[in-house]
Amino acid sequence: MRSAGAAILAAAFAAIPAAAALAGVDAEVPAALKAKGTLAREGEADVFRFEAAAGTVLSLSIAAQGKAPLAFEPRLVGPGEAPLSLDGAEAKPGKFRLPSLLLPAAGGYRLEVAAEGTGDYALSLKAKVKGLKTLKLEARSSALGRPGGGETLLRRILGPAGGVLAVEDPEADLDGALLEVPAGAVPAGTAVELRSAPLPALEPLDRQAAGPGAAVGPPDLGFALEATLSLPFEEALLPADASPGEVEFCLEPPGEAPALAAPADLDAGAGLVAVTVPGALAAAPVVRHGLPRLEASYWLLNWYYELGEEPPGDSRNRNVMVGIGTVDVGEGTLDVALEERWIQWNNLDILGGGGVFLGLDAGLASGTRASGGTVPWHRAGNGDLVVDEEESPVFRSSRDGTVLVGRNGGLGNSCSLDLLVRRMEGPFTVADLAGAWQWAGLRSAASASGAPYAPAGLETWRAAGTLVLGADGRVVLSGTECDGEADGDHPEGRETVGSFRFAGTAAVEPGGTVLLDFGPGGEGPPPLRARPGRNGDVMLLAPAAFDGEEVVGILALRQASRFRAADLVGSFRGANLWVDPSTYPVRDRTVPDFGTGSEEILATVTAGGKVMEVATSGRAVRRPGDSGALRIEATEGAFDLPLSASKKGTLALADPEGGRLTGAATDDGEVFLLARDPARKGGDYFLAVFVREP
């Protein structure tokens, strides 16, 4: 949702007399708005909020730009969340026009610009109130360009006396920001803007963001005397070993490369840092890289596989589990609350007859259990979060500390993939999560197929696809799946490939989860519970309830809007989980092959059903000059794999075992996932998550 080169000119107008203007609004222009924006994700909506007096007459028009295939479906909501009828509007492909609409009551209104399709659009809004020629304009939207919304645009007409543009709105991302234009800086009638903007390119400067991006405009603006720009910064975004005194500025004038600038002033108590500016530019408070702060509340999703050794030397006792819960990271302690969903089976020779199993349930059992408590942790020298308990995960942190990827802390007969995603702050709506999400998931189930002469079977499912969330709560889940079975009935393994598409609804629940319901009747999947985190661009999903038959975990990344392969340049660390149900010899090997890996692959199964410990250290790296290649380095070998990336952040690269890996990346390139393409049979069932190295 960005216009060329910057955040879109988002606005909402307050159709009220000047004396009753909203607090913090200082935009002395007529009540007419022209804005350009982009609906970059299927199902997303740009949301414009405004205050209006009773009797205001509203007119609007929306037009697709550049032959974008858009069929507009705008929605207007009035005071008390009452929807307004848009009867009388003229709608056709690429255009929507409402000549006149009388707003019946005074209060807050919300215009949602949505459409089928994606692309650029132009919006024109006008308001009239009998007896008033000029109305105040509040140029701010609650959901424009960035998950969570709250973007800001203030515009004033200044003259030789100068003036101040001040953001005084707790819901705005630039709350507290100031642009102080001194006397003599501009001639009469000069338009001056202060607005939200994407962060400048920080990688070449070896810096990370310490606060939101902003822009001073319009693009041709110049000051005869330098103005002072003050922007908010967040101490939580500073490295754990950095102080507010290390905050700098990144400035990017139009047509120039970003450059660092020393601050002119710093108010650590107020969380503001100031710099002098000569005119139009993009700016952001920045700080050097360092170890991220981890003290926060996180969602947890855990895939876990265990090979027991009962009887000794055997691995027929197996346990698969998915855990869902929360982790509150404090100073030196973790408060963990986890629901474990598990399936266990053992194939034990209950009659002692030399390996013949006569039971029909193959020792199958399943259930849920609550686990957790308070456990100690410490930070390793490389920034890892190390849980100080035996066989607990070691977590690799992203550079900003919002996503942590874990693996088992030691080698043994269990293997896991653990994801921590920082929970979203403050209340949110489904509209804040609207858009297309790329997802990948793993499912495991067990059966007693093939008894009495074969052990229990393993069924593993890999799938990937798209989850589209509409601002109105509609949801569409689609994807491709590959289902693999290895059991007594299919000793050589069997795979089937298919696709699916289900429609449903989404609703935010107390506690910050989102319930995805695909309706009664059994045709669609059971309800899923999503746990959105980070900045609203990462979600962990699992069934809302455990059916006792299968364990499922899904990771989804919000589809990027303006992604480049170059955004992944840098070093990453990750973890993976893989399962291979492709072979199942009945007598001499009692377990389908499976293993797991992260920076260390923790366990595989040998031909004799034994657990073989393998220590394979590796990481994924992309650096300038690699021609878009993703390099996976490991002690067992190195692979140079060509990587392709779309503007929506979808990834594809060659599979070293043949075939293709698919994946997705977040808009800022800090997190990406990879999975074996479910549209192709063969290979193991694989999911990997990588985070940018601190």
XYZ file of C-alpha atoms in Angstrom:
694
model
C 0.000 0.000 0.000
C 2.610 2.493 -1.089
C 2.837 5.090 -3.817
C 5.974 5.366 -5.869
C 8.944 6.040 -3.635
C 7.066 6.542 -0.381
C 4.060 5.638 1.686
C 0.811 6.591 0.032
C -0.692 9.981 0.742
C -3.228 8.616 3.175
C -5.806 10.973 4.530
C -9.080 11.424 6.291
C -10.895 14.685 6.560
C -12.691 16.235 9.505
C -15.815 17.844 8.114
C -16.308 20.171 11.068
C -15.817 23.898 11.678
C -12.250 25.077 12.325
C -12.944 25.875 15.968
C -13.860 22.263 16.637
C -10.842 20.674 14.920
C -9.552 17.408 16.378
C -6.661 17.632 18.833
C -3.298 17.509 17.113
C -4.725 18.124 13.665
C -3.281 21.106 11.867
C -3.912 20.798 8.156
C -5.143 24.069 6.731
C -6.415 22.993 3.313
C -9.870 22.657 1.740
C -11.902 19.539 2.443
C -10.954 17.714 -0.715
C -8.532 14.833 -0.912
C -6.699 13.243 -3.813
C -4.613 10.200 -2.929
C -2.900 7.388 -4.762
C -2.389 3.956 -3.309
C -1.728 0.323 -4.057
C -3.755 -2.726 -3.127
C -0.737 -4.995 -3.199
C -2.281 -8.026 -1.537
C -5.437 -9.829 -2.535
C -8.105 -9.084 0.059
C -6.473 -6.095 1.723
C -8.132 -2.722 2.223
C -6.932 0.846 2.732
C -8.860 2.399 5.608
C -9.619 6.139 5.759
C -11.133 7.565 8.955
C -12.726 10.970 9.305
C -14.986 13.010 11.541
C -18.055 14.576 9.955
C -20.873 16.859 11.027
C -24.488 15.880 10.454
C -25.612 17.083 7.037
C -22.212 16.713 5.389
C -22.521 15.765 1.718
C -19.833 13.321 0.634
C -18.776 12.459 -2.899
C -16.053 10.038 -3.910
C -14.524 8.403 -6.936
C -11.970 5.606 -7.250
C -10.199 4.695 -10.468
C -7.683 1.981 -11.294
C -4.328 3.196 -12.567
C -2.278 1.696 -15.359
C -5.028 -0.740 -16.427
C -4.870 -2.485 -13.041
C -7.499 -5.291 -12.934
C -9.464 -3.895 -9.997
C -13.180 -4.319 -9.294
C -13.779 -1.902 -6.426
C -15.917 -2.867 -3.437
C -15.695 0.113 -1.047
C -17.470 0.109 2.285
C -18.492 3.078 4.436
C -19.148 2.645 8.159
C -20.656 5.396 10.304
C -20.903 6.167 14.024
C -21.632 3.131 16.144
C -20.253 0.810 13.436
C -23.403 1.308 11.369
C -22.769 0.477 7.680
C -24.050 3.044 5.172
C -25.701 2.048 1.936
C -23.852 3.147 -1.179
C -26.926 2.849 -3.382
C -26.710 5.184 -6.321
C -23.054 4.504 -6.929
C -21.811 3.853 -10.456
C -19.570 0.777 -10.514
C -17.812 -0.855 -13.431
C -14.434 -2.563 -13.929
C -11.677 -0.222 -12.841
C -14.007 2.562 -11.636
C -16.326 3.441 -8.767
C -18.153 6.750 -8.418
C -20.590 7.983 -5.776
C -21.868 11.424 -6.821
C -23.531 12.361 -3.545
C -24.215 10.863 -0.137
C -25.738 12.676 2.823
C -24.066 11.702 6.099
C -26.903 11.463 8.618
C -25.096 11.872 11.939
C -22.133 13.613 13.488
C -19.218 11.428 14.538
C -16.515 9.136 13.205
C -16.720 7.484 9.795
C -14.547 4.834 8.152
C -14.089 4.372 4.400
C -12.569 1.016 3.402
C -11.155 0.918 -0.109
C -11.113 -2.751 -1.175
C -11.274 -4.535 -4.505
C -11.035 -7.841 -6.258
C -7.576 -7.933 -7.799
C -4.417 -5.991 -7.046
C -2.858 -2.839 -8.417
C -2.656 0.932 -8.132
C -5.637 3.229 -7.729
C -6.469 6.922 -7.393
C -8.997 8.173 -4.845
C -10.820 11.491 -4.810
C -12.936 12.586 -1.836
C -14.917 15.802 -1.432
C -17.095 17.079 1.401
C -19.466 19.999 1.665
C -21.363 21.460 4.583
C -23.915 24.182 3.976
C -22.536 27.547 5.050
C -18.866 26.474 5.177
C -16.399 27.057 2.353
C -13.288 25.575 4.001
C -13.045 22.600 6.319
C -10.201 21.140 8.353
C -8.454 18.044 7.015
C -6.994 15.306 9.209
C -4.555 13.517 6.947
C -4.069 10.247 8.782
C -5.188 6.710 8.184
C -5.336 3.749 10.522
C -4.238 1.041 8.079
C -2.048 2.197 5.242
C 1.046 0.409 4.086
C 2.097 -1.192 7.321
C 0.497 -3.933 9.435
C -1.096 -2.343 12.473
C -1.851 0.890 10.654
C -1.621 4.226 12.442
C 0.229 5.970 9.645
C 0.455 9.729 9.657
C 0.242 12.624 7.229
C 0.084 16.223 8.404
C -0.009 19.037 5.881
C 0.095 22.783 6.557
C 0.334 25.915 4.459
C 3.154 28.010 5.936
C 4.590 31.446 5.210
C 7.477 33.692 6.272
C 6.532 33.362 9.955
C 7.282 29.629 9.851
C 5.354 27.164 12.002
C 5.245 23.736 13.605
C 3.787 20.446 12.423
C 3.155 18.332 15.530
C 1.788 14.796 15.737
C -0.286 14.435 18.888
C -2.154 11.175 18.477
C -1.302 8.041 20.511
C -2.603 5.850 17.674
C -0.251 7.401 15.112
C 3.113 5.792 14.389
C 4.786 9.227 14.528
C 3.125 10.287 17.795
C 5.313 12.977 19.346
C 7.072 13.888 16.094
C 7.720 17.579 15.353
C 8.788 19.534 12.311
C 9.799 23.044 13.390
C 10.131 25.439 10.467
C 11.853 28.712 11.484
C 10.799 32.186 10.384
C 12.209 33.062 6.978
C 12.531 29.435 5.849
C 9.671 29.425 3.291
C 7.707 32.029 1.317
C 3.973 32.599 1.729
C 1.649 29.824 0.600
C 4.169 26.967 0.906
C 2.717 23.494 1.531
C 4.730 21.492 4.057
C 4.132 17.833 4.900
C 5.230 15.430 7.624
C 4.198 11.853 6.959
C 4.966 8.196 7.505
C 7.361 6.585 5.052
C 9.153 3.275 4.510
C 12.547 3.001 6.159
C 15.480 4.044 3.983
C 17.835 1.280 2.846
C 19.890 0.627 5.979
C 22.014 -2.383 4.979
C 24.724 -0.351 3.209
C 25.096 1.744 6.369
C 25.331 -1.272 8.703
C 22.548 0.118 10.874
C 19.146 -1.027 12.121
C 15.989 0.969 12.754
C 15.460 2.513 16.190
C 12.070 4.018 15.332
C 9.591 4.608 12.499
C 10.423 6.044 9.109
C 9.176 9.516 8.200
C 9.323 11.910 5.275
C 9.323 15.682 4.925
C 7.717 16.916 1.734
C 6.492 17.538 -0.862
C 9.470 16.285 -2.924
C 10.385 19.748 -4.260
C 10.358 21.389 -0.819
C 13.437 23.350 0.211
C 14.078 25.511 3.267
C 16.034 28.767 3.086
C 16.907 28.106 6.742
C 17.188 24.554 8.045
C 14.202 23.137 9.909
C 14.405 20.783 12.889
C 12.850 17.323 12.642
C 12.230 15.368 15.854
C 11.210 11.712 15.615
C 10.318 9.126 18.270
C 12.630 6.212 18.957
C 12.014 3.072 20.997
C 14.539 1.882 23.537
C 13.181 -1.653 23.042
C 14.523 -1.529 19.457
C 18.063 -0.760 20.594
C 20.544 -3.623 20.951
C 20.805 -5.020 24.449
C 24.226 -3.433 24.874
C 23.370 -0.026 23.313
C 22.232 3.182 25.004
C 19.928 5.972 23.727
C 23.008 8.145 23.292
C 24.036 5.951 20.342
C 20.917 6.755 18.287
C 21.720 8.440 14.957
C 19.743 9.513 11.907
C 19.583 8.060 8.431
C 18.655 10.759 5.900
C 17.739 10.151 2.260
C 17.104 13.299 0.152
C 15.246 12.722 -3.166
C 17.530 11.114 -5.743
C 20.418 10.621 -3.301
C 21.789 7.649 -1.417
C 20.982 7.283 2.289
C 23.589 8.732 4.636
C 24.138 8.900 8.387
C 23.755 12.173 10.279
C 24.528 13.042 13.875
C 21.531 14.150 15.947
C 21.162 17.790 16.893
C 19.455 16.932 20.168
C 18.298 13.920 22.172
C 15.593 13.715 24.815
C 15.934 10.187 26.192
C 13.120 10.692 28.685
C 10.631 11.672 25.993
C 12.040 9.155 23.492
C 12.724 11.845 20.868
C 15.783 12.511 18.748
C 16.198 15.620 16.548
C 18.138 16.508 13.414
C 18.301 19.579 11.158
C 16.976 19.130 7.611
C 17.402 21.320 4.485
C 14.133 20.300 2.806
C 12.372 17.239 1.450
C 13.843 13.901 2.505
C 13.130 10.543 4.113
C 14.463 10.000 7.607
C 14.601 7.439 10.395
C 16.337 7.105 13.767
C 18.887 4.290 13.561
C 21.443 2.560 15.736
C 24.370 0.199 15.263
C 23.745 -3.524 15.114
C 24.062 -5.589 18.252
C 22.455 -8.356 20.222
C 18.664 -7.864 20.302
C 16.612 -7.387 23.436
C 14.583 -10.502 24.062
C 12.524 -9.597 27.129
C 8.973 -9.718 25.730
C 5.940 -11.991 25.327
C 6.033 -14.576 22.517
C 3.803 -17.162 20.882
C 5.324 -20.662 20.748
C 4.821 -23.412 18.158
C 6.789 -26.630 18.517
C 7.063 -29.745 16.339
C 8.620 -32.646 18.243
C 9.604 -36.203 17.277
C 11.011 -38.755 19.683
C 12.361 -42.266 19.256
C 12.146 -44.218 22.470
C 14.326 -47.235 23.151
C 11.927 -49.719 24.664
C 13.103 -52.452 24.508
C 16.747 -51.278 24.685
C 18.358 -50.786 21.312
C 15.020 -50.585 19.561
C 13.228 -47.479 18.389
C 9.718 -48.772 17.890
C 8.440 -46.593 20.724
C 7.721 -43.291 18.995
C 6.088 -40.030 19.931
C 5.046 -37.160 17.666
C 3.836 -33.911 19.148
C 2.874 -30.341 18.335
C 2.916 -27.839 21.187
C 1.168 -24.457 21.188
C 1.401 -21.781 23.834
C 3.149 -18.691 25.124
C 6.558 -17.801 26.490
C 7.157 -14.650 28.508
C 10.859 -13.850 28.447
C 12.000 -12.013 31.559
C 15.388 -11.165 32.942
C 16.942 -14.588 33.397
C 13.683 -16.576 33.482
C 11.084 -17.865 31.028
C 7.435 -18.318 31.970
C 6.134 -21.079 29.689
C 2.513 -22.158 29.210
C 2.147 -24.919 26.623
C -0.545 -27.293 25.374
C 1.087 -30.472 24.072
C -0.834 -32.555 21.526
C 0.764 -35.966 21.226
C 0.423 -39.347 19.525
C 2.438 -42.325 20.733
C 2.753 -45.901 19.511
C 5.174 -48.688 20.319
C 4.505 -52.000 18.470
C 5.813 -53.917 21.467
C 5.883 -57.690 21.293
C 3.364 -58.223 24.048
C 3.396 -62.038 23.768
C 7.151 -62.422 23.554
C 6.834 -64.381 20.347
C 9.931 -63.145 18.582
C 8.715 -59.958 16.978
C 5.155 -60.872 16.012
C 2.762 -58.184 17.201
C -0.778 -59.409 17.690
C -2.501 -56.277 18.930
C -4.754 -54.400 16.546
C -4.091 -50.936 17.931
C -0.300 -51.085 17.568
C -0.020 -49.551 21.016
C -1.551 -46.317 19.768
C -2.404 -43.611 22.272
C -3.001 -39.890 22.002
C -3.997 -36.939 24.130
C -3.209 -33.462 25.342
C -1.371 -32.251 28.390
C -0.476 -28.895 29.855
C 3.155 -28.211 30.572
C 5.319 -25.245 31.408
C 6.418 -23.301 34.427
C 9.304 -20.977 35.136
C 12.712 -22.015 33.823
C 16.071 -20.214 33.788
C 17.805 -19.033 30.633
C 20.965 -17.202 29.644
C 22.276 -15.493 26.542
C 25.207 -17.116 24.796
C 28.059 -15.042 23.437
C 26.607 -15.231 19.922
C 23.214 -13.987 21.134
C 21.460 -17.363 21.377
C 18.773 -17.820 24.007
C 19.842 -20.951 25.893
C 17.295 -22.645 28.141
C 19.116 -23.947 31.225
C 17.461 -27.340 31.353
C 18.590 -30.668 29.946
C 17.451 -31.373 26.374
C 15.825 -27.944 26.095
C 16.005 -25.940 22.881
C 18.654 -23.402 21.975
C 17.015 -20.481 20.165
C 18.564 -18.485 17.328
C 17.257 -14.913 17.384
C 16.466 -12.648 14.479
C 18.322 -9.372 14.383
C 15.363 -7.477 15.850
C 14.518 -10.156 18.431
C 10.970 -10.679 17.124
C 11.396 -14.253 15.831
C 13.460 -17.008 17.437
C 14.098 -20.407 15.864
C 14.960 -23.261 18.207
C 16.442 -26.704 18.043
C 17.287 -29.345 20.628
C 20.144 -28.300 22.853
C 21.891 -31.676 22.645
C 22.133 -34.728 20.412
C 19.940 -37.659 21.284
C 16.858 -39.596 20.336
C 14.536 -36.580 20.025
C 14.361 -33.828 17.479
C 12.341 -30.638 17.299
C 11.681 -27.376 15.569
C 10.605 -24.557 17.902
C 9.374 -21.120 16.830
C 8.909 -18.080 19.056
C 7.141 -15.067 17.513
C 6.787 -11.845 19.485
C 3.128 -11.089 20.137
C 1.520 -8.004 18.594
C 1.175 -5.036 20.907
C -2.212 -3.508 21.655
C -5.622 -4.384 20.257
C -6.055 -5.172 16.567
C -8.782 -6.169 14.127
C -8.949 -8.602 11.230
C -8.540 -5.578 8.936
C -5.066 -5.049 10.410
C -4.122 -8.528 9.152
C -5.867 -8.302 5.778
C -3.958 -9.524 2.770
C -2.501 -12.706 1.333
C -0.323 -14.939 3.489
C 2.077 -17.586 2.217
C 2.062 -20.656 4.437
C 3.680 -24.068 4.820
C 2.917 -26.819 7.275
C 3.571 -30.356 8.453
C 1.124 -32.925 9.770
C 1.788 -36.358 11.213
C -0.565 -39.202 12.073
C -0.249 -42.866 13.009
C -2.327 -45.921 12.224
C -2.435 -49.640 12.998
C -2.622 -50.564 9.340
C -0.966 -53.858 8.466
C -1.284 -55.590 11.834
C -0.595 -58.201 13.053
C 2.714 -58.621 11.194
C 3.659 -54.986 10.751
C 4.187 -52.157 13.168
C 2.109 -49.014 13.191
C 2.259 -46.809 10.158
C 3.330 -43.217 9.807
C 1.373 -40.790 7.651
C 2.995 -37.433 6.995
C 1.560 -34.494 5.102
C 3.406 -31.540 3.665
C 1.454 -28.652 2.238
C 1.892 -25.045 1.211
C -0.330 -22.368 -0.225
C -2.052 -19.049 0.334
C -4.331 -17.774 3.082
C -6.285 -14.663 2.069
C -7.781 -12.591 4.886
C -10.288 -9.924 3.902
C -10.790 -6.736 5.879
C -14.438 -7.772 6.250
C -13.536 -11.058 7.949
C -13.827 -13.324 4.939
C -11.058 -15.889 4.537
C -9.957 -18.260 1.764
C -7.479 -21.074 2.437
C -5.947 -22.734 -0.623
C -2.919 -24.852 -1.320
C -1.279 -28.005 -2.605
C -0.610 -31.068 -0.469
C 1.484 -34.192 -0.723
C 0.361 -37.011 1.546
C 2.842 -39.794 2.261
C 2.014 -43.123 3.880
C 4.359 -45.878 5.027
C 2.774 -48.816 6.811
C 2.151 -52.517 6.581
C -0.332 -52.061 3.749
C 2.109 -49.854 1.808
C 5.574 -51.151 2.800
C 7.277 -49.293 -0.031
C 5.463 -46.085 0.766
C 2.737 -44.293 -1.138
C 2.331 -40.620 -1.997
C -0.667 -38.716 -3.332
C -0.738 -35.091 -4.482
C -3.797 -32.858 -4.537
C -5.022 -29.306 -4.157
C -7.761 -27.669 -2.102
C -9.615 -24.393 -1.559
C -11.921 -23.571 1.357
C -13.793 -20.391 2.258
C -14.661 -19.274 5.765
C -14.612 -16.423 8.242
C -12.060 -14.905 10.609
C -12.710 -13.341 14.015
C -10.349 -11.904 16.612
C -10.644 -13.635 19.983
C -9.815 -12.416 23.489
C -6.142 -12.923 24.163
C -4.942 -11.909 20.702
C -5.726 -15.051 18.711
C -7.788 -15.260 15.499
C -10.278 -18.076 14.870
C -10.562 -19.223 11.246
C -13.846 -21.089 10.828
C -14.573 -22.938 7.589
C -18.167 -23.791 8.419
C -20.093 -26.899 9.430
C -20.655 -29.982 7.358
C -17.207 -31.552 7.341
C -16.311 -30.431 3.816
C -13.620 -28.015 4.974
C -10.865 -28.371 7.539
C -11.648 -28.036 11.234
C -11.356 -24.511 12.649
C -7.824 -23.166 12.852
C -6.542 -20.823 15.539
C -3.997 -18.273 14.324
C -1.534 -16.475 16.553
C -0.324 -13.317 14.764
C 2.910 -11.714 15.849
C 5.834 -9.482 15.076
C 4.457 -6.457 13.175
C 1.454 -8.425 11.947
C 3.436 -10.269 9.260
C 4.069 -13.670 10.899
C 1.413 -16.130 12.130
C 1.547 -19.503 13.838
C -1.462 -21.754 13.178
C -2.799 -25.020 14.541
C -6.239 -26.642 14.765
C -8.420 -24.976 17.372
C -8.941 -28.362 19.041
C -7.086 -31.687 19.007
C -8.998 -34.561 17.389
C -6.695 -37.242 18.776
C -5.708 -38.484 15.324
C -3.181 -36.038 13.894
C -0.839 -33.267 14.986
C -0.578 -30.193 12.753
C 1.535 -27.044 12.797
C 1.585 -24.247 10.197
C 3.740 -21.157 9.721
C 2.457 -18.230 7.613
C 4.239 -15.081 6.444
C 2.306 -12.088 5.152
C 2.858 -11.629 1.437
C 5.249 -8.803 0.741
C 4.191 -5.810 -1.311
C 7.493 -4.562 -2.726
C 10.063 -7.306 -2.247
C 13.404 -7.752 -4.004
C 15.792 -10.682 -3.933
C 18.439 -8.214 -2.781
C 16.455 -7.781 0.438
C 17.745 -11.199 1.496
C 21.409 -10.289 1.197
C 23.146 -11.080 4.461
C 23.728 -13.971 6.840
C 20.937 -16.130 8.257
C 20.672 -18.883 10.804
C 17.918 -21.408 10.854
C 16.489 -24.713 11.836
C 14.567 -27.378 10.015
C 12.475 -30.441 10.588
C 12.220 -33.222 8.065
C 10.410 -36.545 7.961
C 10.829 -39.303 5.393
C 8.056 -41.910 5.231
C 9.136 -43.264 1.859
C 10.214 -46.791 2.895
C 8.912 -49.279 5.417
C 10.557 -52.750 5.387
C 8.363 -54.911 7.573
C 10.680 -57.238 9.449
C 14.213 -55.865 9.810
C 13.474 -52.135 10.074
C 10.638 -51.212 12.301
C 10.495 -47.467 11.727
C 9.973 -45.247 8.714
C 13.076 -43.152 8.167
C 12.885 -39.681 9.629
C 15.201 -37.106 11.085
C 15.515 -33.501 11.851
C 18.076 -30.773 11.515
C 18.897 -27.241 12.371
C 22.372 -25.896 12.543
C 22.879 -29.383 13.877
C 20.953 -32.331 12.464
C 20.068 -34.129 15.604
C 18.852 -37.589 14.635
C 18.239 -39.968 11.763
C 17.244 -43.635 11.734
C 19.582 -46.293 10.401
C 18.655 -49.416 8.486
C 18.569 -51.373 11.709
C 16.114 -49.063 13.391
C 18.851 -47.541 15.561
C 19.209 -43.860 16.380
C 22.344 -42.462 14.787
C 23.628 -39.158 16.110
C 24.812 -36.754 13.448
C 26.336 -33.351 14.166
C 26.020 -31.266 11.038
C 26.720 -27.575 11.486
C 25.507 -25.179 8.813
C 23.822 -21.914 7.947
C 22.328 -20.171 4.918
C 24.147 -17.104 3.595
C 23.511 -14.612 0.820
C 26.095 -11.978 0.077
C 26.570 -9.390 -2.691
C 28.242 -10.972 -5.692
C 26.601 -14.372 -5.311
C 24.269 -13.636 -8.243
C 21.153 -14.341 -6.256
C 22.393 -17.692 -4.952
C 21.491 -19.084 -1.565
C 24.478 -20.903 -0.118
C 23.823 -23.667 2.385
C 27.056 -24.545 4.166
C 27.444 -27.719 6.204
C 30.195 -30.058 7.304
C 28.747 -32.717 5.004
C 28.959 -30.484 1.962
C 28.155 -27.093 0.466
C 25.505 -26.327 -2.119
C 25.296 -23.274 -4.347
C 21.595 -23.019 -5.134
C 20.078 -20.388 -7.446
C 17.380 -18.421 -5.664
C 14.507 -16.588 -7.331
C 12.143 -14.201 -5.557
C 8.967 -12.448 -6.683
C 7.842 -8.968 -5.700
C 5.396 -10.626 -3.321
C 8.195 -12.348 -1.437
C 7.638 -15.893 -2.722
C 10.872 -17.857 -3.038
C 11.977 -20.830 -5.134
C 15.305 -22.613 -5.324
C 16.697 -25.897 -6.557
C 16.544 -28.809 -4.151
C 19.928 -30.513 -3.652
C 18.027 -33.820 -3.577
C 16.251 -32.959 -6.811
C 13.061 -31.050 -7.368
C 12.402 -27.636 -5.900
C 12.054 -25.848 -2.584
C 9.445 -23.129 -2.243
C 9.092 -20.487 0.412
C 8.321 -16.937 1.388
C 9.981 -13.972 3.066
C 8.746 -11.090 5.146
C 8.648 -7.662 3.532
C 11.841 -6.556 5.311
C 13.755 -9.740 4.504
C 14.374 -10.548 8.176
C 12.595 -13.928 8.167
C 12.018 -16.543 5.494
C 10.774 -20.110 5.286
C 11.477 -22.955 2.882
C 9.585 -26.189 2.270
C 9.828 -28.971 -0.255
C 7.372 -28.297 -3.064
C 4.236 -30.330 -2.232
C 3.268 -30.475 -5.902
C 6.114 -32.914 -6.522
C 6.395 -36.409 -5.126
C 9.561 -37.756 -3.592
C 12.055 -36.516 -1.083
C 11.563 -36.000 2.598
C 8.936 -33.841 4.219
C 10.825 -30.691 5.042
C 10.180 -27.303 6.662
C 12.918 -24.800 7.486
C 12.828 -21.334 9.022
C 15.664 -18.815 8.851
C 16.232 -15.521 10.649
C 18.729 -12.812 9.840
C 21.835 -13.095 11.987
C 22.221 -10.366 14.666
